[in-house]
């Protein structure tokens, strides 16, 4: 007997507009939550990165590879770690020019799937793949795993405090200072569908961790007026690459309202924005 009841990701529980309670949603995604817990708590992998990995596995289920997550749950923990590494290779294959010199080998992941798949296939279909993975992260992973992610982040924070860890800005790594403009994303909102600053902050923090250095909302003349765009300065430039995954523009759904995001392109004129740090 199939413990998942032949779970199909085309079914309504995967749609953000389908009315189910948070508890029902998490029960439906019990197997997914177990695997995410293994990745983040047992293997101590980055919780935001694991959102992307889970999004990839759920997207594979959606396009016809059956019970991927359930099969992965039966693997020993070290092999789950190796599967996550192979999945990151797949995600990187969706980036432009990412296959130059790459070895098209994902043996563990292919052993889980009931059909052949390759890095070349993912690269050739990267537009659909990027959009599909992003949709799974937005509609499933953030909602199903946010409480687990919060616990992991709190535990990491406690460990850092015990070890006197912390610090570091500049957005690069290895001491390199990356200009703010290179770490900035531009987002736009639909007129009539207001998105508050707190909603935008919470969404990005849940999905990608403590990643925001500063957030600039469009300055409006009246409190009842809606901001139509914003700029987000991330702590690291790599966060933008993780969000876009090779696309020039991506769409999020924040509490049922569409938000479009792309890399910020500075202009000569100074924008009238209100800084919120």
CSV table of C-alpha atoms in Angstrom, one decimal:
chain,number,residue,atom,x,y,z
A,1,UNK,CA,0.0,0.0,0.0
A,2,UNK,CA,1.3,3.5,-0.9
A,3,UNK,CA,1.6,5.5,2.3
A,4,UNK,CA,1.2,8.7,0.3
A,5,UNK,CA,-2.0,7.6,-1.3
A,6,UNK,CA,-0.3,8.2,-4.7
A,7,UNK,CA,0.2,11.8,-3.9
A,8,UNK,CA,0.0,14.0,-7.0
A,9,UNK,CA,1.3,17.5,-7.0
A,10,UNK,CA,-1.4,18.6,-9.4
A,11,UNK,CA,-3.9,18.2,-6.7
A,12,UNK,CA,-5.5,21.2,-5.0
A,13,UNK,CA,-3.6,21.1,-1.7
A,14,UNK,CA,-0.6,22.5,-3.6
A,15,UNK,CA,-2.5,25.5,-4.8
A,16,UNK,CA,-2.1,28.6,-2.5
A,17,UNK,CA,-5.8,29.5,-3.2
A,18,UNK,CA,-7.1,26.2,-1.9
A,19,UNK,CA,-8.7,26.8,1.5
A,20,UNK,CA,-7.1,24.5,4.0
A,21,UNK,CA,-5.9,25.2,7.5
A,22,UNK,CA,-2.2,25.5,8.3
A,23,UNK,CA,-2.4,22.3,10.3
A,24,UNK,CA,-4.1,20.4,7.5
A,25,UNK,CA,-1.4,21.7,5.1
A,26,UNK,CA,1.4,20.5,7.3
A,27,UNK,CA,-0.2,17.1,7.8
A,28,UNK,CA,-0.5,16.7,4.0
A,29,UNK,CA,3.2,17.5,3.8
A,30,UNK,CA,4.3,15.4,6.7
A,31,UNK,CA,6.8,13.3,4.6
A,32,UNK,CA,8.2,16.5,3.1
A,33,UNK,CA,8.6,18.0,6.6
A,34,UNK,CA,10.4,14.9,7.8
A,35,UNK,CA,13.0,15.2,4.9
A,36,UNK,CA,13.4,18.9,5.4
A,37,UNK,CA,14.0,18.3,9.1
A,38,UNK,CA,16.7,15.7,8.2
A,39,UNK,CA,18.4,18.1,5.9
A,40,UNK,CA,18.4,21.1,8.3
A,41,UNK,CA,18.5,19.6,11.8
A,42,UNK,CA,20.3,16.3,11.3
A,43,UNK,CA,22.7,17.3,8.5
A,44,UNK,CA,22.8,20.9,9.6
A,45,UNK,CA,22.5,22.2,6.0
A,46,UNK,CA,21.6,25.8,5.3
A,47,UNK,CA,17.8,26.0,5.8
A,48,UNK,CA,17.2,28.5,2.9
A,49,UNK,CA,19.3,26.3,0.5
A,50,UNK,CA,17.3,23.3,1.7
A,51,UNK,CA,14.1,25.2,0.7
A,52,UNK,CA,15.4,25.3,-2.8
A,53,UNK,CA,16.4,21.6,-2.7
A,54,UNK,CA,13.0,20.6,-1.5
A,55,UNK,CA,11.4,22.8,-4.1
A,56,UNK,CA,13.4,20.9,-6.8
A,57,UNK,CA,12.3,17.5,-5.5
A,58,UNK,CA,8.6,18.6,-5.3
A,59,UNK,CA,8.8,20.1,-8.8
A,60,UNK,CA,10.1,16.8,-10.1
A,61,UNK,CA,7.1,15.1,-8.5
A,62,UNK,CA,4.8,17.6,-10.2
A,63,UNK,CA,6.1,17.0,-13.7
A,64,UNK,CA,5.7,13.2,-13.3
A,65,UNK,CA,8.4,11.6,-11.3
A,66,UNK,CA,6.3,9.9,-8.7
A,67,UNK,CA,6.9,9.8,-4.9
A,68,UNK,CA,10.4,11.3,-5.1
A,69,UNK,CA,10.4,12.7,-1.5
A,70,UNK,CA,9.0,9.5,0.0
A,71,UNK,CA,11.8,7.4,-1.7
A,72,UNK,CA,14.4,9.9,-0.5
A,73,UNK,CA,13.1,9.5,3.1
A,74,UNK,CA,14.1,5.8,3.0
A,75,UNK,CA,17.7,6.6,2.3
A,76,UNK,CA,20.4,6.6,5.0
A,77,UNK,CA,21.1,10.1,6.2
A,78,UNK,CA,24.6,10.4,4.5
A,79,UNK,CA,23.0,9.5,1.2
A,80,UNK,CA,20.3,12.1,1.7
A,81,UNK,CA,23.2,14.6,2.1
A,82,UNK,CA,24.7,13.4,-1.2
A,83,UNK,CA,21.3,13.7,-2.9
A,84,UNK,CA,21.1,17.3,-1.7
A,85,UNK,CA,24.5,18.0,-3.2
A,86,UNK,CA,23.5,16.4,-6.5
A,87,UNK,CA,20.3,18.5,-6.5
A,88,UNK,CA,22.3,21.7,-6.0
A,89,UNK,CA,24.2,20.6,-9.1
A,90,UNK,CA,20.9,20.4,-10.9
A,91,UNK,CA,19.9,23.8,-9.7
A,92,UNK,CA,23.2,25.3,-10.8
A,93,UNK,CA,22.6,23.6,-14.2
A,94,UNK,CA,19.7,26.0,-14.7
A,95,UNK,CA,22.0,29.0,-14.8
A,96,UNK,CA,23.2,30.3,-18.2
A,97,UNK,CA,26.5,28.8,-19.4
A,98,UNK,CA,26.6,26.6,-16.3
A,99,UNK,CA,27.3,23.4,-18.2
A,100,UNK,CA,30.7,24.4,-19.7
A,101,UNK,CA,33.1,21.8,-18.5
A,102,UNK,CA,30.5,20.2,-16.2
A,103,UNK,CA,30.2,16.4,-15.8
A,104,UNK,CA,26.6,15.3,-16.6
A,105,UNK,CA,26.4,12.8,-13.8
A,106,UNK,CA,23.7,12.7,-11.1
A,107,UNK,CA,23.6,8.9,-10.3
A,108,UNK,CA,21.9,9.1,-6.9
A,109,UNK,CA,19.1,11.3,-8.1
A,110,UNK,CA,18.6,9.2,-11.2
A,111,UNK,CA,18.3,6.1,-9.0
A,112,UNK,CA,15.4,7.8,-7.2
A,113,UNK,CA,13.5,8.8,-10.3
A,114,UNK,CA,11.5,6.3,-12.5
A,115,UNK,CA,12.6,8.1,-15.7
A,116,UNK,CA,15.9,9.4,-17.0
A,117,UNK,CA,16.9,12.9,-16.3
A,118,UNK,CA,20.1,14.8,-17.0
A,119,UNK,CA,21.8,18.1,-16.3
A,120,UNK,CA,21.6,18.7,-20.1
A,121,UNK,CA,17.9,18.3,-20.0
A,122,UNK,CA,17.5,20.7,-17.1
A,123,UNK,CA,19.7,23.3,-18.8
A,124,UNK,CA,17.8,23.1,-22.0
A,125,UNK,CA,14.5,23.5,-20.2
A,126,UNK,CA,15.8,25.9,-17.5
A,127,UNK,CA,13.1,28.6,-18.0
A,128,UNK,CA,10.4,26.1,-17.1
A,129,UNK,CA,12.5,24.5,-14.4
A,130,UNK,CA,13.3,27.8,-12.7
A,131,UNK,CA,9.7,28.8,-12.7
A,132,UNK,CA,8.5,25.4,-11.5
A,133,UNK,CA,11.0,25.2,-8.6
A,134,UNK,CA,10.3,28.8,-7.6
A,135,UNK,CA,6.5,28.0,-7.6
A,136,UNK,CA,7.1,25.0,-5.3
A,137,UNK,CA,9.2,27.1,-2.9
A,138,UNK,CA,6.6,29.9,-2.8
A,139,UNK,CA,3.4,27.8,-2.6
A,140,UNK,CA,4.6,24.8,-0.6
A,141,UNK,CA,8.0,25.0,1.0
A,142,UNK,CA,7.6,28.4,2.7
A,143,UNK,CA,4.2,27.5,4.1
A,144,UNK,CA,5.1,23.9,5.1
A,145,UNK,CA,8.6,24.4,6.5
A,146,UNK,CA,8.6,27.9,7.9
A,147,UNK,CA,8.2,26.8,11.6
A,148,UNK,CA,11.0,24.2,11.2
A,149,UNK,CA,13.3,26.8,9.5
A,150,UNK,CA,12.6,29.3,12.4
A,151,UNK,CA,13.6,26.7,15.0
A,152,UNK,CA,16.8,25.9,13.0
A,153,UNK,CA,17.7,29.6,12.7
A,154,UNK,CA,17.1,30.1,16.4
A,155,UNK,CA,19.3,27.2,17.3
A,156,UNK,CA,22.0,28.5,15.0
A,157,UNK,CA,21.8,31.9,16.6
A,158,UNK,CA,22.2,30.4,20.1
A,159,UNK,CA,25.2,28.3,19.0
A,160,UNK,CA,26.8,31.4,17.4
A,161,UNK,CA,26.3,33.3,20.7
A,162,UNK,CA,27.9,30.5,22.7
A,163,UNK,CA,30.9,30.5,20.3
A,164,UNK,CA,31.1,34.2,20.2
A,165,UNK,CA,30.5,34.0,16.5
A,166,UNK,CA,28.9,36.7,14.4
A,167,UNK,CA,29.5,39.7,12.3
A,168,UNK,CA,30.6,40.4,8.9
A,169,UNK,CA,29.1,42.7,6.3
A,170,UNK,CA,30.0,43.8,2.9
A,171,UNK,CA,28.1,41.2,1.0
A,172,UNK,CA,31.0,39.3,-0.6
A,173,UNK,CA,33.2,36.9,1.3
A,174,UNK,CA,36.9,36.7,2.0
A,175,UNK,CA,36.9,40.3,3.1
A,176,UNK,CA,35.8,41.7,-0.3
A,177,UNK,CA,33.5,44.6,-0.1
A,178,UNK,CA,30.7,44.4,-2.7
A,179,UNK,CA,29.0,47.7,-3.6
A,180,UNK,CA,25.4,48.0,-2.5
A,181,UNK,CA,24.2,48.4,-6.1
A,182,UNK,CA,25.6,45.0,-6.9
A,183,UNK,CA,23.6,43.5,-4.0
A,184,UNK,CA,20.3,45.2,-4.9
A,185,UNK,CA,17.0,43.8,-6.3
A,186,UNK,CA,14.2,45.9,-7.7
A,187,UNK,CA,10.6,44.7,-7.0
A,188,UNK,CA,7.3,46.0,-8.3
A,189,UNK,CA,3.7,45.5,-7.0
A,190,UNK,CA,0.4,45.4,-8.8
A,191,UNK,CA,-1.7,48.6,-8.4
A,192,UNK,CA,-4.6,47.9,-6.2
A,193,UNK,CA,-3.0,44.9,-4.5
A,194,UNK,CA,-1.0,46.5,-1.7
A,195,UNK,CA,2.0,44.8,-0.2
A,196,UNK,CA,3.3,46.1,3.1
A,197,UNK,CA,7.0,46.4,3.9
A,198,UNK,CA,6.6,43.9,6.8
A,199,UNK,CA,5.0,41.3,4.5
A,200,UNK,CA,7.9,41.7,2.0
A,201,UNK,CA,10.5,41.4,4.7
A,202,UNK,CA,8.8,38.4,6.3
A,203,UNK,CA,8.5,36.6,3.0
A,204,UNK,CA,12.2,37.0,2.1
A,205,UNK,CA,13.4,36.2,5.6
A,206,UNK,CA,11.3,33.0,5.7
A,207,UNK,CA,12.5,31.9,2.3
A,208,UNK,CA,16.2,33.0,2.3
A,209,UNK,CA,17.1,33.6,6.0
A,210,UNK,CA,18.5,36.8,7.5
A,211,UNK,CA,19.4,38.2,4.1
A,212,UNK,CA,18.2,41.8,4.0
A,213,UNK,CA,20.6,44.7,4.8
A,214,UNK,CA,18.2,47.5,3.9
A,215,UNK,CA,14.8,47.9,2.3
A,216,UNK,CA,13.8,51.0,0.4
A,217,UNK,CA,10.0,51.4,-0.2
A,218,UNK,CA,8.6,54.0,-2.7
A,219,UNK,CA,7.8,57.1,-0.8
A,220,UNK,CA,4.1,58.0,-1.0
A,221,UNK,CA,2.4,61.3,-0.3
A,222,UNK,CA,-0.5,59.8,1.8
A,223,UNK,CA,-0.7,56.9,4.2
A,224,UNK,CA,-3.6,55.4,2.2
A,225,UNK,CA,-1.6,55.5,-1.0
A,226,UNK,CA,0.2,52.3,-2.2
A,227,UNK,CA,3.9,51.9,-2.8
A,228,UNK,CA,4.3,50.4,-6.3
A,229,UNK,CA,7.9,49.5,-6.1
A,230,UNK,CA,10.8,48.9,-3.7
A,231,UNK,CA,14.6,48.2,-3.7
A,232,UNK,CA,16.1,45.5,-1.5
A,233,UNK,CA,19.8,45.6,-0.6
A,234,UNK,CA,20.9,42.1,0.4
A,235,UNK,CA,23.8,41.3,2.7
A,236,UNK,CA,25.3,39.1,0.0
A,237,UNK,CA,25.2,39.5,-3.8
A,238,UNK,CA,24.8,35.7,-4.1
A,239,UNK,CA,21.3,35.9,-2.7
A,240,UNK,CA,20.1,37.5,-5.9
A,241,UNK,CA,21.5,34.6,-7.9
A,242,UNK,CA,19.7,32.2,-5.6
A,243,UNK,CA,16.4,34.0,-6.1
A,244,UNK,CA,16.6,34.5,-9.9
A,245,UNK,CA,18.2,31.1,-10.6
A,246,UNK,CA,19.3,32.3,-14.1
A,247,UNK,CA,16.1,34.1,-15.0
A,248,UNK,CA,16.0,37.8,-15.6
A,249,UNK,CA,12.7,38.3,-13.7
A,250,UNK,CA,10.7,36.1,-11.3
A,251,UNK,CA,7.3,36.4,-9.8
A,252,UNK,CA,6.4,35.7,-6.2
A,253,UNK,CA,3.0,35.5,-4.5
A,254,UNK,CA,2.9,37.2,-1.1
A,255,UNK,CA,-0.4,36.6,0.7
A,256,UNK,CA,-2.1,36.2,-2.7
A,257,UNK,CA,-0.7,39.3,-4.2
A,258,UNK,CA,1.8,39.2,-7.1
A,259,UNK,CA,5.3,40.7,-6.7
A,260,UNK,CA,7.8,40.8,-9.6
A,261,UNK,CA,11.6,40.9,-8.9
A,262,UNK,CA,14.6,41.5,-11.0
A,263,UNK,CA,18.2,42.7,-10.5
A,264,UNK,CA,18.5,46.4,-9.9
A,265,UNK,CA,19.9,48.5,-12.7
A,266,UNK,CA,21.0,51.9,-11.4
A,267,UNK,CA,20.1,55.1,-13.3
A,268,UNK,CA,21.7,58.5,-13.3
A,269,UNK,CA,18.8,60.2,-11.6
A,270,UNK,CA,18.2,59.7,-7.9
A,271,UNK,CA,15.0,57.9,-7.1
A,272,UNK,CA,12.7,59.3,-4.4
A,273,UNK,CA,12.7,56.4,-2.0
A,274,UNK,CA,12.3,56.2,1.7
A,275,UNK,CA,15.0,54.1,3.5
A,276,UNK,CA,13.7,51.5,6.0
A,277,UNK,CA,16.6,49.7,7.8
